[in-house]
Coordinates of C-alpha atoms and ligand atoms in Angstrom, one line a residue:
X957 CA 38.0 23.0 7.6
X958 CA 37.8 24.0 4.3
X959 CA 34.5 25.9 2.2
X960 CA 32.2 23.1 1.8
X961 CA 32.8 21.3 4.9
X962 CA 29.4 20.7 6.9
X963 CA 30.1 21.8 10.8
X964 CA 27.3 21.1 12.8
X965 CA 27.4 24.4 14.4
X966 CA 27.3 25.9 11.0
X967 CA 24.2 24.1 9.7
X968 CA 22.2 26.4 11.4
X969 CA 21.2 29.0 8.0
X970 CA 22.2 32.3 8.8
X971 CA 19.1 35.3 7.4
X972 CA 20.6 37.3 4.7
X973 CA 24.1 35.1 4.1
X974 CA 24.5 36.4 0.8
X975 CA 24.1 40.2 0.9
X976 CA 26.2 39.5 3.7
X977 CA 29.0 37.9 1.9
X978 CA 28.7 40.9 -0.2
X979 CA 29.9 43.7 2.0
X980 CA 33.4 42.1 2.3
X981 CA 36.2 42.1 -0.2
X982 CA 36.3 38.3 -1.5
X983 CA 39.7 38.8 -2.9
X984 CA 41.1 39.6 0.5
X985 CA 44.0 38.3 1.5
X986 CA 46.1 39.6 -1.6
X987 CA 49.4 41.2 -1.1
X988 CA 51.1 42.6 -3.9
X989 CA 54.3 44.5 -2.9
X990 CA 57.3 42.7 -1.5
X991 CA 57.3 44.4 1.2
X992 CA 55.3 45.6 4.2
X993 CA 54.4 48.5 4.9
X994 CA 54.9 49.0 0.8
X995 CA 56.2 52.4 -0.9
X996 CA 53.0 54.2 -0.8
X997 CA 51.9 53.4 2.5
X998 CA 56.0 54.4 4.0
X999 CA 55.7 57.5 2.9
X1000 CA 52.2 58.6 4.5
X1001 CA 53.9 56.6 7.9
X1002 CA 57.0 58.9 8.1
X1003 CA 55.1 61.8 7.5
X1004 CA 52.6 60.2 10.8
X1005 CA 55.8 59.6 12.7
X1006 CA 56.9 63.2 12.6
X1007 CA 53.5 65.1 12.9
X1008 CA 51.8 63.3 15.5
X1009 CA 52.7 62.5 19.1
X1010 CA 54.5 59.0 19.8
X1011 CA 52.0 57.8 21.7
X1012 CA 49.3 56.5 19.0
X1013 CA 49.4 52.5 19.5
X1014 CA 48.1 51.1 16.0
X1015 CA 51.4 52.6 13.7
X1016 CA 53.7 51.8 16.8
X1017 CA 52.3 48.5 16.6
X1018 CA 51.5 47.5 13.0
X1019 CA 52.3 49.8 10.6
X1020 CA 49.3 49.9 8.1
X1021 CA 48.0 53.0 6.3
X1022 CA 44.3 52.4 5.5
X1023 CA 42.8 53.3 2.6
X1024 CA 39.7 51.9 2.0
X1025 CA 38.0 49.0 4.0
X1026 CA 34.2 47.5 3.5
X1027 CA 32.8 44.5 5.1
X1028 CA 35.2 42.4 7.0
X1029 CA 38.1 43.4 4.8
X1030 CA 40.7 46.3 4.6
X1031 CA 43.2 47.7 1.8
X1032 CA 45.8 49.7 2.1
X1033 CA 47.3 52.6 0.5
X1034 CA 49.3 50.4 -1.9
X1035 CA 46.4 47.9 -2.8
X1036 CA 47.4 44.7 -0.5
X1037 CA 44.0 43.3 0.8
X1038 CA 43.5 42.2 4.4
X1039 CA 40.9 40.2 6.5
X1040 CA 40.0 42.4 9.5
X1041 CA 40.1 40.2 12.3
X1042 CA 40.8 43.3 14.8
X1043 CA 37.2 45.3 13.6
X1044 CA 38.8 48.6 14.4
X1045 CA 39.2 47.4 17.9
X1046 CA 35.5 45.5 18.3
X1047 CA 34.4 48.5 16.9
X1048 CA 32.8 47.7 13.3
X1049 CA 30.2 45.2 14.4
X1050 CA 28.1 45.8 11.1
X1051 CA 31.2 46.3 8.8
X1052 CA 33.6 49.0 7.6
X1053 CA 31.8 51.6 5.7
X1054 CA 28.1 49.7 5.3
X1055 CA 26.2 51.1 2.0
X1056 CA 22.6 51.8 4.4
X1057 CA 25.6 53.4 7.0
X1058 CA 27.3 55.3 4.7
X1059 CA 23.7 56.7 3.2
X1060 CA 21.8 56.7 6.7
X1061 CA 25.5 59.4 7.8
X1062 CA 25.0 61.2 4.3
X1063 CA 21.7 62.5 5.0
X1064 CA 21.9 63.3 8.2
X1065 CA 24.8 65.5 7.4
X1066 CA 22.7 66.9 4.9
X1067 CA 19.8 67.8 7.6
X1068 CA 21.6 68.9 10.8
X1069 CA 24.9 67.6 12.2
X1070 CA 25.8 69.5 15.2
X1071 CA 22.9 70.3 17.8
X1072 CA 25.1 70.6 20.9
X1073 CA 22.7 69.1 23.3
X1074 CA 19.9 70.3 22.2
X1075 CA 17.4 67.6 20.4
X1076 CA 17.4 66.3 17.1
X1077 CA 14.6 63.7 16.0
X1078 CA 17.6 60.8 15.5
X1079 CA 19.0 61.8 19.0
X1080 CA 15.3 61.2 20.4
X1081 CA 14.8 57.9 18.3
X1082 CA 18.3 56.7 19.7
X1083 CA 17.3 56.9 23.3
X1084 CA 14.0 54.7 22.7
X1085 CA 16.1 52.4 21.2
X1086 CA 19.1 51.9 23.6
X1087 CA 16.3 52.1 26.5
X1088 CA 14.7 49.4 24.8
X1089 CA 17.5 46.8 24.0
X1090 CA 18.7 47.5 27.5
X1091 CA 19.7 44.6 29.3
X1092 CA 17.4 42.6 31.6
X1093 CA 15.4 45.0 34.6
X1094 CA 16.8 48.0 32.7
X1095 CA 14.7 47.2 29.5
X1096 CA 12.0 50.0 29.1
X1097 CA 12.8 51.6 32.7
X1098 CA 16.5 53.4 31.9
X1099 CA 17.3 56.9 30.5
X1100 CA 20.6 57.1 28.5
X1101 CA 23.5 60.0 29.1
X1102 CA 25.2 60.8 25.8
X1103 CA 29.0 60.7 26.5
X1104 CA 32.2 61.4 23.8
X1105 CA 34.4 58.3 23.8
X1106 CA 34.5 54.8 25.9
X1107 CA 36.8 57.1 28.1
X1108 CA 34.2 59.4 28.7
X1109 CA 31.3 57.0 29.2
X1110 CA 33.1 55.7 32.1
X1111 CA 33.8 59.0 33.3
X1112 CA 30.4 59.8 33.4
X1113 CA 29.6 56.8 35.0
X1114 CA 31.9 57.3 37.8
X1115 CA 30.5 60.5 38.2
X1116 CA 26.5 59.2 38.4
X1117 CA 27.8 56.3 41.0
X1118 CA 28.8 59.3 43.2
X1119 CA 26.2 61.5 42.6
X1120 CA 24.4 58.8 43.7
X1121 CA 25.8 57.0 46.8
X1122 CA 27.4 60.1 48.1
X1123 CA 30.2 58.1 48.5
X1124 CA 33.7 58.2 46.2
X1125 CA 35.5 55.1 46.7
X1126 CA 35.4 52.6 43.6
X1127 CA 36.3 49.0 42.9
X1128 CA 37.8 47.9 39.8
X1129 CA 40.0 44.5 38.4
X1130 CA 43.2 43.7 38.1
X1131 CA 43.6 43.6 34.0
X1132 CA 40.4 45.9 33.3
X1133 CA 40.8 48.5 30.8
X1134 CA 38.9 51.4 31.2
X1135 CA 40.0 54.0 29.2
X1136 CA 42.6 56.8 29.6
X1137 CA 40.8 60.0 30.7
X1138 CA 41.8 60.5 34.6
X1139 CA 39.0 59.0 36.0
X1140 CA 39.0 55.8 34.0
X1141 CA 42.8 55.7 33.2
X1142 CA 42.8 55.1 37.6
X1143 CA 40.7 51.8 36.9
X1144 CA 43.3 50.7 34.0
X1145 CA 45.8 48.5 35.1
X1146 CA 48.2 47.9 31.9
X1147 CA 51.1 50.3 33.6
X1148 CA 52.0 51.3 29.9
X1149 CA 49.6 53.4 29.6
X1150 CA 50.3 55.1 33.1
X1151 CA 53.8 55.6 32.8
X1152 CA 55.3 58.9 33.9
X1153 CA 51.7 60.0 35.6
X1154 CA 51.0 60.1 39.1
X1155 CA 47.8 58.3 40.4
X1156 CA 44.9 60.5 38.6
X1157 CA 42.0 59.8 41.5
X1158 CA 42.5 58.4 45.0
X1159 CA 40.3 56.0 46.7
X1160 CA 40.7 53.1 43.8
X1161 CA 41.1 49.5 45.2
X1162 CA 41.3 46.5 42.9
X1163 CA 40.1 43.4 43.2
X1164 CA 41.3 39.7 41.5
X1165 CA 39.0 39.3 38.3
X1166 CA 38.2 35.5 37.9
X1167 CA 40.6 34.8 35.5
X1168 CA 40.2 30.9 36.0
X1169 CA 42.9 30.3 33.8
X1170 CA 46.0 31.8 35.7
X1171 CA 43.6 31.8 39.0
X1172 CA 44.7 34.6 41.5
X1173 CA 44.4 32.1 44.4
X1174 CA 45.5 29.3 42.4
X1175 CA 42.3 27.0 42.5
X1176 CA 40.3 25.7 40.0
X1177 CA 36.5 26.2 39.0
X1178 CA 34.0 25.1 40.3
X1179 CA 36.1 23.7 43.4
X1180 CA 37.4 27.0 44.4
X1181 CA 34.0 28.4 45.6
X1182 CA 34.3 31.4 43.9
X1183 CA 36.9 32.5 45.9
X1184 CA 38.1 35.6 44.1
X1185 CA 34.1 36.8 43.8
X1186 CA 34.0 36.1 47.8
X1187 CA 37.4 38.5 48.0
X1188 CA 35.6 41.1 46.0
X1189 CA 32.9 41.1 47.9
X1190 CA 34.5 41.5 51.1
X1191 CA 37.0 43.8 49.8
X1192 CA 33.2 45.9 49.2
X1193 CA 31.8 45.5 52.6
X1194 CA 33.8 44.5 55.1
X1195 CA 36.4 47.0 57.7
X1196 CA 40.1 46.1 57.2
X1197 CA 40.2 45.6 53.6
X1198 CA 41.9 49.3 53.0
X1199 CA 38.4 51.1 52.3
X1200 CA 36.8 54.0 54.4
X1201 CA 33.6 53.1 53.8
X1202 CA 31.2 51.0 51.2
X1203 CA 32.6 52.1 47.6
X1204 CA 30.5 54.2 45.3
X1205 CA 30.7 51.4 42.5
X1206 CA 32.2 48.5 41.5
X1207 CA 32.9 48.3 37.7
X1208 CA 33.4 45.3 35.5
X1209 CA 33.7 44.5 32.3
X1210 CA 31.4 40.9 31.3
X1211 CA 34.5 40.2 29.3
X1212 CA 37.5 41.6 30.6
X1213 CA 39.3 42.9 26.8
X1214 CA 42.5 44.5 26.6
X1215 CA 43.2 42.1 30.0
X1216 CA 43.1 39.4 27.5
X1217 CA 39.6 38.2 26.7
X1218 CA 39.3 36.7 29.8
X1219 CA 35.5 35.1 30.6
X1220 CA 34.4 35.1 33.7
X1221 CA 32.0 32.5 35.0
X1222 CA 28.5 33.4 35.3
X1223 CA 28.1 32.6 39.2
X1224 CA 31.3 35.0 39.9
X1225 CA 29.7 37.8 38.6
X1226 CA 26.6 36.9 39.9
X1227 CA 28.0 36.8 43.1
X1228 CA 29.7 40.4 43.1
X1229 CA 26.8 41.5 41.4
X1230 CA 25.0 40.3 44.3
X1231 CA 27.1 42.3 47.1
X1232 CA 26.5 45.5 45.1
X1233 CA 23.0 45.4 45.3
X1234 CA 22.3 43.9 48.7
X1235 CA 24.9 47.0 49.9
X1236 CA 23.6 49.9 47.7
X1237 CA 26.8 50.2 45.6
X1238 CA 26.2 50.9 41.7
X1239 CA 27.4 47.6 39.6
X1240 CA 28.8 49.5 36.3
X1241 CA 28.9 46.8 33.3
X1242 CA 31.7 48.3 31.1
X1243 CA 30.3 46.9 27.8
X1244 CA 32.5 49.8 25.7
X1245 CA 34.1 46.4 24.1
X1246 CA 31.7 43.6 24.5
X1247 CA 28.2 45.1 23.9
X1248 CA 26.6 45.2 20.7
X1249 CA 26.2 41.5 19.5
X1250 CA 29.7 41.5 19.8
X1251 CA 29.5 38.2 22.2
X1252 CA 26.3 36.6 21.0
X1253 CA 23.9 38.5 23.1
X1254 CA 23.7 42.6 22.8
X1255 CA 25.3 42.9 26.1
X1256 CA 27.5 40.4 27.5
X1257 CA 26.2 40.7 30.7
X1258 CA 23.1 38.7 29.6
X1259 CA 25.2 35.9 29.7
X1260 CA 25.5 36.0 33.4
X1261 CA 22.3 36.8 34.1
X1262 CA 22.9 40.2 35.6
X1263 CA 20.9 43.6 35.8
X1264 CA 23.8 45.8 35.7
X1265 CA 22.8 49.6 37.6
X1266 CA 25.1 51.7 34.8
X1267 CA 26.0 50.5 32.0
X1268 CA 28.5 52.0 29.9
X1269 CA 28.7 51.6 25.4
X1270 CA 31.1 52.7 22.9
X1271 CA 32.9 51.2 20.5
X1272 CA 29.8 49.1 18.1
X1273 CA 27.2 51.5 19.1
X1274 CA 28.6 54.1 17.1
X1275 CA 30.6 52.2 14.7
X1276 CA 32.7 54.5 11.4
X1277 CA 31.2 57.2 14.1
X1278 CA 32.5 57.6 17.5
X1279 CA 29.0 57.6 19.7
X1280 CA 29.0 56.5 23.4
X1281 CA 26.5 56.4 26.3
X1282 CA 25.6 55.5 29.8
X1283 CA 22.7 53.4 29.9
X1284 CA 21.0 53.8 33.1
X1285 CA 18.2 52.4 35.0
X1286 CA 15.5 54.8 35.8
X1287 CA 15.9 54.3 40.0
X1288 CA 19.2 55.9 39.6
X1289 CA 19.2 58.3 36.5
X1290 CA 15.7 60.0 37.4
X1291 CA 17.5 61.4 40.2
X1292 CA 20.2 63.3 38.6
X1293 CA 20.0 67.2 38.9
X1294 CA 19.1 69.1 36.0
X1295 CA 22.0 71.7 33.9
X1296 CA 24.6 69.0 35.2
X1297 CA 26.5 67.6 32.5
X1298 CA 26.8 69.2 29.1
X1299 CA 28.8 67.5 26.8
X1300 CA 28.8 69.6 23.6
X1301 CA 29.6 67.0 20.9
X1302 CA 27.3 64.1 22.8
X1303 CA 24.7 62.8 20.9
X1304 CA 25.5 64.5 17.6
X1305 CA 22.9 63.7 15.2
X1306 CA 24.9 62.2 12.4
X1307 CA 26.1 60.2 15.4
X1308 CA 22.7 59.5 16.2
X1309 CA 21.4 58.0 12.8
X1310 CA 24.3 56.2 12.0
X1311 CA 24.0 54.3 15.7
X1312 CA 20.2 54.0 14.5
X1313 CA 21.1 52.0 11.3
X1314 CA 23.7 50.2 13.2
X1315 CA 21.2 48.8 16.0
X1316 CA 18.8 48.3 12.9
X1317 CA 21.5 45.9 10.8
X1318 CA 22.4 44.3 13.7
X1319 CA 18.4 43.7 14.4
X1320 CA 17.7 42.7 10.5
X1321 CA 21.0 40.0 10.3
X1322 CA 20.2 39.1 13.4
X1323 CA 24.3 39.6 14.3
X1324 CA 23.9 38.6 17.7
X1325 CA 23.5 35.2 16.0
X1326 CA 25.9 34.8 13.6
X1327 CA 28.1 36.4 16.3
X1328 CA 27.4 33.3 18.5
X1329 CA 27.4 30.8 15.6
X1330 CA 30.4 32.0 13.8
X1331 CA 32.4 32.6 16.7
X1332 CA 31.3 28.8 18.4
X1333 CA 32.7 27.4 14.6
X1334 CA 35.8 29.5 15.4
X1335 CA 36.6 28.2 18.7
X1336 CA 36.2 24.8 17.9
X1337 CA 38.8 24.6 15.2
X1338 CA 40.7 26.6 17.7
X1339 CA 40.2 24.2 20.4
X1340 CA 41.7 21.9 18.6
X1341 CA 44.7 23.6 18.0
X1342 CA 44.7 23.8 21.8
X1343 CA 44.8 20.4 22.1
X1344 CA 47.7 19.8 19.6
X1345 CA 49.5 22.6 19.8
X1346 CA 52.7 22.9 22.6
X1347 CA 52.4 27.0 22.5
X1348 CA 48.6 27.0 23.1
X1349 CA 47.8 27.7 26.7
X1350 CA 43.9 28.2 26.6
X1351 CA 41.7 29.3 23.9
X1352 CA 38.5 31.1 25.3
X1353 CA 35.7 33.5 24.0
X1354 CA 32.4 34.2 23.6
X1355 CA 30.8 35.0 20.3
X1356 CA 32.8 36.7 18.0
X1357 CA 35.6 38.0 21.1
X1358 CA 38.4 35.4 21.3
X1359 CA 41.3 35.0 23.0
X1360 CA 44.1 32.4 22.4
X1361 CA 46.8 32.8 25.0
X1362 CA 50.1 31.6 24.1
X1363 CA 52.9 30.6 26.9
X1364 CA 56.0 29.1 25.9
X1365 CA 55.1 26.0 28.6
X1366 CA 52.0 24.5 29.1
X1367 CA 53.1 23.3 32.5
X1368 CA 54.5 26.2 33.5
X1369 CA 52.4 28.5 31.7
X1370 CA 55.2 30.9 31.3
X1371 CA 53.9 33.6 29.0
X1372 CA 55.2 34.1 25.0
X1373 CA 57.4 36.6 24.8
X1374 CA 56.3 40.1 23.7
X1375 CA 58.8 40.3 20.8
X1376 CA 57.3 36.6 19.7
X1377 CA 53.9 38.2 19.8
X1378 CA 55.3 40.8 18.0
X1379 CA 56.6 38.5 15.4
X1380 CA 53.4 36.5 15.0
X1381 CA 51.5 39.5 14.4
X1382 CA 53.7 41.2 12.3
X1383 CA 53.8 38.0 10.1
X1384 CA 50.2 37.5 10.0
X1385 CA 49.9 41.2 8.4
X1386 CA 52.1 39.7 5.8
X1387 CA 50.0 36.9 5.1
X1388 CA 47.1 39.4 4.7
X1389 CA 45.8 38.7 8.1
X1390 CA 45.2 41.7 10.7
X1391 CA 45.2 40.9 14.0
X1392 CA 46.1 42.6 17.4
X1393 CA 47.1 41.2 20.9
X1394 CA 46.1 41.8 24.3
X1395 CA 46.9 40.4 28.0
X1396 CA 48.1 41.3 31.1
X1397 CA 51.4 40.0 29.7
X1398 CA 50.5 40.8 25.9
X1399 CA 50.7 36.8 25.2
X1400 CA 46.6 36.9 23.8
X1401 CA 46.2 36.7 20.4
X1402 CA 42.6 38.6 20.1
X1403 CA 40.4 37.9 17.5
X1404 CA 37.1 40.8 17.4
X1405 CA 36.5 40.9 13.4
X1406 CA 33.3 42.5 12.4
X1407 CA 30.6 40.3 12.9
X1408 CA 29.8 40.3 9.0
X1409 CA 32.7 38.2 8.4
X1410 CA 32.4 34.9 6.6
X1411 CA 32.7 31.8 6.9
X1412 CA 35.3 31.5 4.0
X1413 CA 37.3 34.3 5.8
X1414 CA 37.7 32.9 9.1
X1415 CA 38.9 29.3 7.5
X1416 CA 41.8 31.9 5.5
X1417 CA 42.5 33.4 8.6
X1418 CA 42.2 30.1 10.8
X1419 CA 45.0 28.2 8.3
X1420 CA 47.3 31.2 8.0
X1421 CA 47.3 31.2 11.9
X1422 CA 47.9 27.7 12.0
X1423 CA 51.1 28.0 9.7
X1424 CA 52.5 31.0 11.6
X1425 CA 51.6 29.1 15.0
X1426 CA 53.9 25.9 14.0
X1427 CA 56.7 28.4 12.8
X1428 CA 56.8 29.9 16.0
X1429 CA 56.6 26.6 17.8
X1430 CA 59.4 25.3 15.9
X1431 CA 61.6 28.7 17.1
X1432 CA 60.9 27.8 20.8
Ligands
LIG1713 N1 36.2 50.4 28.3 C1 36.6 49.3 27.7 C2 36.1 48.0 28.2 C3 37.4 49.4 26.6 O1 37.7 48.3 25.9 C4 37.8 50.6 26.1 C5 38.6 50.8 24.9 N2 39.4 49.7 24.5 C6 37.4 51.8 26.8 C7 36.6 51.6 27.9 C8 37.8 53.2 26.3 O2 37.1 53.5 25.1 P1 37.7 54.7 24.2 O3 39.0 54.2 23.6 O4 36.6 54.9 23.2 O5 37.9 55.9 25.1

């Protein structure tokens, strides 16, 4: 679909569409040097690949040195101009480097930065505001712990569901990603990112996320009667499952990401959601990925209609700055004892005003949206490749966080291969297009761009994929 093309879905206006367009490079995608990664660019990466440790992921997996980015748009150290479609991991929600953010950090820093935990006016303003854009019961009755990193959010989390229950056990997914500090790297099930370790906390147990798709029972929705929710739920509560007693929590994330953008239906969630509450056991909503417009709502687990107990946010909240937080409701946080969990860089103020003018962009553009109207325009021309394509097993997504899984049969659904993914990503960065996958088997093609992209740049970014898509076909 091409620039003045009338989509239905796009007729809605969208507020402030031309300061919008603004923020992002329009010359992007534009590469200039032969090759990729070009001269200037190699020799920043050799020095990388000698000073730091092996295990980064991003230069391991697509070498690109970043120089500058803005809007939905990144260029690297030897000019060549990208489309984000990756968002520094659904991380810039508003945009790389936004004027107001870029000002709002500048004068912070210029007031106080560091405070430790004690209060700053920004830290104070921060809290009212993530207690007030809480999801559902939560709004206007949760208190908010500052934490470090997605990681640590989690952490903290775990920590609250056991202060809380007295109990240690903890349910997770098969696929979730939860970060790779011990607590939450136990609840991460991608084994890369375990190898060599021994298990980092006993008493984990994980249950089958509905993943309708490639269902762990092997029915279909809505005929299987929520099958893998009833599992969870009895994997919860009832003796001879493998658990000791009721677990401490059950975490989920609304959208399972690095397990491969995998949407859950509403009444699943619901339904585990229910067995948590009905037997005291904390529901944590990992929305380090998902939350912040990022799916069309500011949580994703306003889709499914749930009052999470914890909820944990990263990632958009923060933005250029790395903020994150448990969101809590009041029944459980108001309990918590006092001098119990200093965290000496959480809730810096810089941190704090640049998460303020994030929430207050997303607020003004109304991203949550143009999250939902953007991404709807982009699923439907991806739909359609679905139905043409041969590679194409199932597209899926909500907002602005899609998934296209690829398998090499549709039948069979045998999964791409990883070096194919590796290919198709590798030649999409040539084409000016970065873009990351995810899945239990790596076979999802992830789309998460900042949710100030265009229109015009998800067209670019939908034909290049098309043309690399048929390539690969063609080599299967
Ligand atoms: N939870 C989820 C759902 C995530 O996607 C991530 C990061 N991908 C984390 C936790 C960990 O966040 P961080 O990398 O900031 O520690």
């Amino acid at each position: 679909m091409s620039k003045g093309d009338t989509d239905p879905i796009y007729e809605k206006k969208l507020p402030f569409e031309d300061e919008i367009g603004k923020l992002s490079d329009s010359e992007a995608p534009k590469i200039l040097t032969k090759e990729l990664p070009g001269p200037e660019s190699k020799k920043i990466l050799d020095q990388l690949y000698k000073l730091e440790t092996p295990t980064i992921v991003g230069a391991n997996v697509l070498p690109v040195v970043w120089a500058r980015a803005r809007g939905a748009t990144v260029e690297d150290l030897d000019g060549n101009k990208y489309i984000d479609m990756m968002g520094g991991v659904a991380v810039n929600n508003v945009g790389h480097s936004h004027p107001e953010v870029v000002r709002a950090m500048h004068e912070q820093a210029g007031q106080v930065a560091h405070t430790a935990d004690f209060p700053s006016p920004a830290r104070i303003r921060l809290l009212e505001k993530l207690t007030q854009i809480a999801p559902g019961d939560m709004k206007g009755q949760s208190r908010v712990a500052f934490a470090m990193s997605g990681s640590d959010a989690v952490e903290t989390a775990l920590k609250i569901a056991k202060y809380h229950t007295k109990r240690t056990e903890i349910v997770a997914f098969q696929g979730a990603y939860h970060g790779v500090t011990a607590g939450a790297l136990a609840l991460t099930t991608n084994r890369v990112y375990k190898r060599g370790l021994p298990p980092s906390i006993p008493g984990v147990h994980f249950a089958p996320y509905p993943y309708c798709y490639r269902c762990p029972f092997g029915k279909e929705f809505p005929d299987c009667d929520l099958e893998c929710a009833r599992y969870t739920g009895d994997l919860m509560t009832k003796s001879g499952m493998g658990l000791a007693d009721r677990p401490a929590t059950v975490i989920m994330e609304p959208v399972q990401g690095e397990g491969g953008y995998v949407v859950p239906p509403k009444e699943a969630v619901e339904w585990i959601a229910k067995v948590a509450r009905e037997n005291d056991i904390v529901f944590i909503d990992d929305e380090v990925q998902a939350g912040f417009c990022r799916t069309g709502r500011w949580f994703a687990i306003e889709h499914h209609g749930v009052t999470p107990d914890l909820l944990t946010a990263g990632k958009g909240l923060g933005g250029d700055f790395p903020v994150a937080a448990v969101i809590g409701h009041k029944k459980i946080m108001d309990n918590l004892p006092t001098v119990w969990n200093p965290v000496t860089f959480g809730g810096n103020a810089v941190g704090a005003a640049v998460s303020l003018k994030n929430i207050e962009l997303m607020e003004r553009y109304d991203l949550c949206t143009r999250s939902e109207v953007l991404g709807g325009y982009f699923m439907k021309l991806l739909k359609e490749l679905e139905s043409t394509s041969k590679i194409v097993g199932d597209v899926r997504g909500l907002g602005l966080m899609i998934g296209i899984e690829l398998v090499k049969d549709k039948t069979t659904k045998a999964p791409m291969d990883m070096d194919k993914m590796m290919w198709l990503i590798h030649k999409m960065r040539d084409n000016g297009v970065l873009v990351l996958i995810a899945g239990r088997n790596e076979n999802v093609v992830r789309l998460m761009p900042p949710l100030v992209i265009t229109k015009e740049h998800i067209d670019k970014t939908f034909m290049i994929f098309s043309s690399i898509l048929k390539e690969l076909e063609r080599s299967i």
